[in-house]
Coordinates of C-alpha atoms in Angstrom, one line a residue:
X29 CA 2.3 102.7 74.1
X30 CA 1.1 106.3 73.3
X31 CA 3.4 108.6 71.4
X32 CA 5.6 110.4 73.9
X33 CA 5.1 114.1 74.4
X34 CA 7.9 116.7 74.3
X35 CA 7.6 116.9 78.1
X36 CA 8.0 113.1 78.4
X37 CA 11.0 113.2 76.1
X38 CA 12.7 115.8 78.3
X39 CA 12.6 113.4 81.2
X40 CA 13.6 109.8 81.4
X41 CA 15.2 106.9 83.3
X42 CA 18.7 105.7 82.6
X43 CA 20.5 102.4 83.0
X44 CA 24.1 101.6 82.3
X45 CA 25.1 97.9 81.7
X46 CA 28.5 96.6 80.8
X47 CA 28.2 93.0 79.6
X48 CA 25.2 90.8 78.8
X49 CA 24.6 89.8 82.4
X50 CA 24.0 93.3 83.5
X51 CA 21.9 93.9 80.3
X52 CA 19.5 91.2 81.4
X53 CA 19.4 92.6 85.0
X54 CA 18.6 96.0 83.6
X55 CA 15.9 94.6 81.5
X56 CA 14.2 93.0 84.6
X57 CA 14.4 96.4 86.4
X58 CA 13.0 98.2 83.4
X59 CA 10.1 95.7 83.3
X60 CA 9.1 96.7 86.8
X61 CA 9.4 100.4 85.9
X62 CA 7.0 99.8 82.9
X63 CA 4.4 98.4 85.3
X64 CA 4.3 101.4 87.6
X65 CA 5.1 104.1 84.9
X66 CA 3.8 102.7 81.5
X67 CA 4.7 105.9 79.6
X68 CA 8.2 106.4 81.1
X69 CA 11.0 107.0 78.7
X70 CA 13.8 104.5 79.4
X71 CA 17.4 104.6 78.0
X72 CA 20.1 101.9 78.3
X73 CA 23.8 102.7 77.7
X74 CA 25.7 99.5 77.1
X75 CA 28.4 97.7 75.3
X76 CA 26.1 94.7 74.7
X77 CA 24.7 93.9 71.3
X78 CA 21.5 92.5 72.8
X79 CA 18.1 94.1 72.1
X80 CA 15.0 94.6 74.3
X81 CA 11.5 95.9 74.0
X82 CA 11.7 97.5 77.4
X83 CA 14.1 100.2 76.3
X84 CA 13.1 103.2 74.2
X85 CA 16.7 104.0 73.4
X86 CA 19.8 101.9 73.5
X87 CA 23.1 103.9 73.2
X88 CA 26.7 102.6 73.0
X89 CA 29.0 103.4 76.0
X90 CA 32.4 105.0 75.4
X91 CA 34.9 102.3 74.5
X92 CA 37.2 102.4 77.5
X93 CA 38.7 99.6 79.7
X94 CA 36.0 98.6 82.3
X95 CA 37.9 95.5 83.5
X96 CA 38.2 94.9 87.2
X97 CA 37.6 97.9 89.5
X98 CA 37.3 100.2 86.4
X99 CA 33.8 98.7 86.0
X100 CA 32.6 100.8 89.0
X101 CA 33.0 104.0 87.1
X102 CA 31.1 102.9 84.0
X103 CA 27.9 104.5 85.2
X104 CA 29.5 108.0 85.1
X105 CA 30.5 107.4 81.4
X106 CA 26.9 106.3 80.8
X107 CA 25.4 109.5 82.4
X108 CA 27.5 111.6 80.1
X109 CA 25.4 110.6 77.1
X110 CA 21.9 110.7 78.6
X111 CA 19.4 111.8 76.0
X112 CA 17.2 113.5 78.6
X113 CA 17.3 116.9 80.1
X114 CA 16.1 115.5 83.5
X115 CA 17.4 112.0 84.3
X116 CA 16.7 109.4 87.0
X117 CA 19.7 107.0 86.8
X118 CA 19.2 103.6 88.5
X119 CA 21.5 100.7 89.0
X120 CA 20.6 97.4 87.2
X121 CA 19.8 95.7 90.5
X122 CA 16.8 97.8 91.3
X123 CA 13.1 97.2 91.4
X124 CA 10.3 99.8 91.1
X125 CA 7.5 99.3 93.6
X126 CA 5.8 102.5 92.7
X127 CA 6.0 105.5 90.4
X128 CA 9.0 107.8 91.1
X129 CA 8.0 110.4 88.5
X130 CA 7.9 113.0 91.2
X131 CA 11.7 113.0 91.3
X132 CA 11.8 115.0 88.1
X133 CA 10.0 117.9 89.8
X134 CA 12.8 118.1 92.3
X135 CA 15.1 119.0 89.4
X136 CA 13.2 122.3 89.0
X137 CA 15.1 123.4 92.2
X138 CA 18.2 121.2 92.4
X139 CA 20.9 120.0 90.0
X140 CA 21.5 116.6 91.7
X141 CA 19.6 114.4 94.1
X142 CA 21.1 111.3 95.8
X143 CA 20.6 109.2 98.9
X144 CA 23.2 108.5 101.7
X145 CA 24.9 105.2 102.0
X146 CA 24.7 104.1 105.6
X147 CA 27.0 101.2 105.2
X148 CA 29.9 102.9 103.4
X149 CA 33.0 103.2 105.6
X150 CA 35.5 104.6 103.1
X151 CA 35.8 108.4 102.8
X152 CA 37.0 110.9 100.3
X153 CA 40.7 111.3 100.4
X154 CA 41.8 114.9 100.4
X155 CA 45.5 115.9 100.7
X156 CA 46.3 112.2 101.3
X157 CA 44.0 112.1 104.4
X158 CA 40.3 110.8 104.8
X159 CA 37.8 113.7 105.2
X160 CA 36.2 112.6 108.4
X161 CA 32.5 113.5 108.8
X162 CA 31.9 113.7 105.1
X163 CA 29.8 110.6 104.8
X164 CA 29.3 108.9 101.5
X165 CA 26.3 108.9 99.1
X166 CA 25.2 105.7 97.4
X167 CA 25.4 106.0 93.6
X168 CA 22.7 103.4 92.9
X169 CA 20.1 106.1 92.2
X170 CA 21.1 109.6 90.9
X171 CA 18.7 112.3 89.8
X172 CA 20.2 115.0 87.8
X173 CA 19.8 117.9 85.3
X174 CA 21.8 117.7 82.1
X175 CA 24.1 120.7 82.0
X176 CA 27.6 121.8 81.2
X177 CA 28.3 122.0 85.0
X178 CA 27.1 118.4 85.4
X179 CA 29.3 117.2 82.6
X180 CA 32.3 118.8 84.3
X181 CA 31.3 117.1 87.5
X182 CA 31.2 113.7 85.8
X183 CA 34.6 114.2 84.3
X184 CA 35.9 115.2 87.8
X185 CA 34.3 112.1 89.3
X186 CA 35.9 109.8 86.7
X187 CA 39.3 111.5 87.2
X188 CA 39.1 111.3 91.0
X189 CA 38.4 107.6 90.8
X190 CA 41.0 106.7 88.2
X191 CA 43.6 108.7 90.0
X192 CA 43.1 106.9 93.3
X193 CA 41.8 103.6 92.0
X194 CA 44.2 101.7 94.3
X195 CA 42.9 103.6 97.3
X196 CA 39.1 103.8 96.6
X197 CA 37.3 100.4 96.7
X198 CA 34.5 101.8 94.5
X199 CA 33.2 104.9 92.7
X200 CA 31.5 106.3 95.8
X201 CA 34.3 108.0 97.7
X202 CA 35.5 109.4 94.4
X203 CA 32.0 111.0 93.9
X204 CA 32.3 112.6 97.3
X205 CA 35.7 114.0 96.4
X206 CA 34.3 115.4 93.2
X207 CA 31.4 117.0 95.1
X208 CA 33.9 119.1 97.0
X209 CA 34.9 121.0 93.9
X210 CA 31.5 121.6 92.3
X211 CA 28.8 124.2 92.7
X212 CA 26.0 121.8 91.9
X213 CA 23.0 122.3 94.2
X214 CA 22.5 118.9 95.8
X215 CA 19.5 117.3 97.6
X216 CA 19.7 114.3 99.9
X217 CA 17.0 111.8 98.7
X218 CA 14.8 109.9 101.2
X219 CA 15.8 106.3 101.5
X220 CA 12.4 105.3 100.0
X221 CA 14.0 106.0 96.6
X222 CA 17.0 103.9 97.2
X223 CA 15.9 101.3 99.7
X224 CA 18.7 98.8 100.2
X225 CA 16.6 96.1 101.9
X226 CA 19.3 93.5 102.4
X227 CA 22.0 95.6 104.0
X228 CA 21.1 97.9 106.8
X229 CA 18.4 99.0 109.3
X230 CA 16.1 101.5 107.6
X231 CA 13.2 103.6 108.8
X232 CA 10.9 104.5 105.9
X233 CA 8.0 106.8 106.1
X234 CA 5.6 106.6 103.2
X235 CA 5.7 104.2 100.3
X236 CA 9.0 102.6 99.3
X237 CA 9.3 103.3 95.6
X238 CA 12.7 101.9 94.5
X239 CA 14.3 98.8 96.0
X240 CA 18.0 98.3 95.6
X241 CA 19.5 94.9 96.0
X242 CA 19.2 91.3 94.7
X243 CA 16.5 88.9 95.7
X244 CA 14.6 86.1 93.8
X245 CA 11.3 87.9 94.4
X246 CA 11.7 91.7 95.0
X247 CA 7.9 92.1 94.5
X248 CA 7.4 90.1 97.7
X249 CA 9.8 92.2 99.6
X250 CA 8.1 95.3 98.3
X251 CA 4.7 94.0 99.4
X252 CA 6.0 93.6 102.9
X253 CA 7.7 97.0 103.1
X254 CA 4.5 98.7 101.8
X255 CA 2.0 96.7 103.8
X256 CA 1.6 100.1 105.5
X257 CA 2.9 103.5 104.7
X258 CA 3.2 104.5 108.3
X259 CA 6.5 105.3 110.0
X260 CA 8.1 101.9 110.4
X261 CA 11.5 100.1 110.6
X262 CA 13.0 97.4 108.5
X263 CA 15.6 94.9 110.0
X264 CA 17.5 93.1 107.3
X265 CA 19.1 90.7 109.8
X266 CA 15.7 89.3 110.9
X267 CA 13.9 90.2 107.7
X268 CA 11.2 91.8 109.7
X269 CA 9.2 95.0 109.7
X270 CA 8.2 96.9 112.8
X271 CA 5.7 99.7 113.2
X272 CA 5.5 102.4 115.8
X273 CA 1.8 102.2 116.3
X274 CA 0.2 100.0 118.9
X275 CA -2.5 99.0 116.5
X276 CA -3.3 95.3 116.4
X277 CA -4.7 95.5 112.8
X278 CA -1.3 97.0 111.7
X279 CA 0.6 94.1 113.3
X280 CA -1.8 91.5 111.7
X281 CA -1.0 93.0 108.3
X282 CA 2.7 92.7 108.9
X283 CA 2.5 89.1 110.2
X284 CA 0.4 88.0 107.2
X285 CA 2.8 89.6 104.7
X286 CA 6.0 88.1 106.4
X287 CA 4.6 84.6 106.5
X288 CA 4.2 84.7 102.7
X289 CA 7.8 85.2 101.8
X290 CA 10.9 83.0 101.8
X291 CA 14.0 85.2 102.3
X292 CA 16.6 83.5 100.3

């Protein structure tokens, strides 16, 4: 690998893994990232003692109790020690189907970028009542600028979750609660950068770059999703892709791709 430039060192991808199993899962994701972005800087924050050639930097995570539901908030602790000025955080169960380097440019204009979670039913609790209409983001992909304001936000996110850990099933409603009290300029990412292929109907337009979910062959899923970059819909119940165009060649491409995959 070429020696990284100062610009490359100011940007990087971040994983957080508590335990060896998640370390190995992060390694698989980082391998896919290396294929599409060979010069990417990649950092892993972990409590594992394992080593891997796929990470440029491995940092220890703060020694706190991550047992049970507390494990959900480990990613916020990991983000606190990112070595990069501009960071793309991704969960360990992700797969890169294309370069997502353009996300760093968004941070020239925003402090935080994150995609909505269309399956999340739980809401932020404010004054002991759910805040209706304030739908939840998914924390599997977060793009952020390192700053004092973001550090304050991370502390707030952690505190909101731990304070209501018996109410919130995961870290996500707590993130929404913390967002209410921050001045961070936030952008809603396109689902192409957090494509949860095994959970809900999705309508991508353009190339799907980051898949989020577990499958024995995420590359095969990516090949189906990106058989065309036209406006199309993905049905996880039927494991099928549908296009808007009445173009026979388009449908032939989809049928050929779907026949090649076993969805298990």
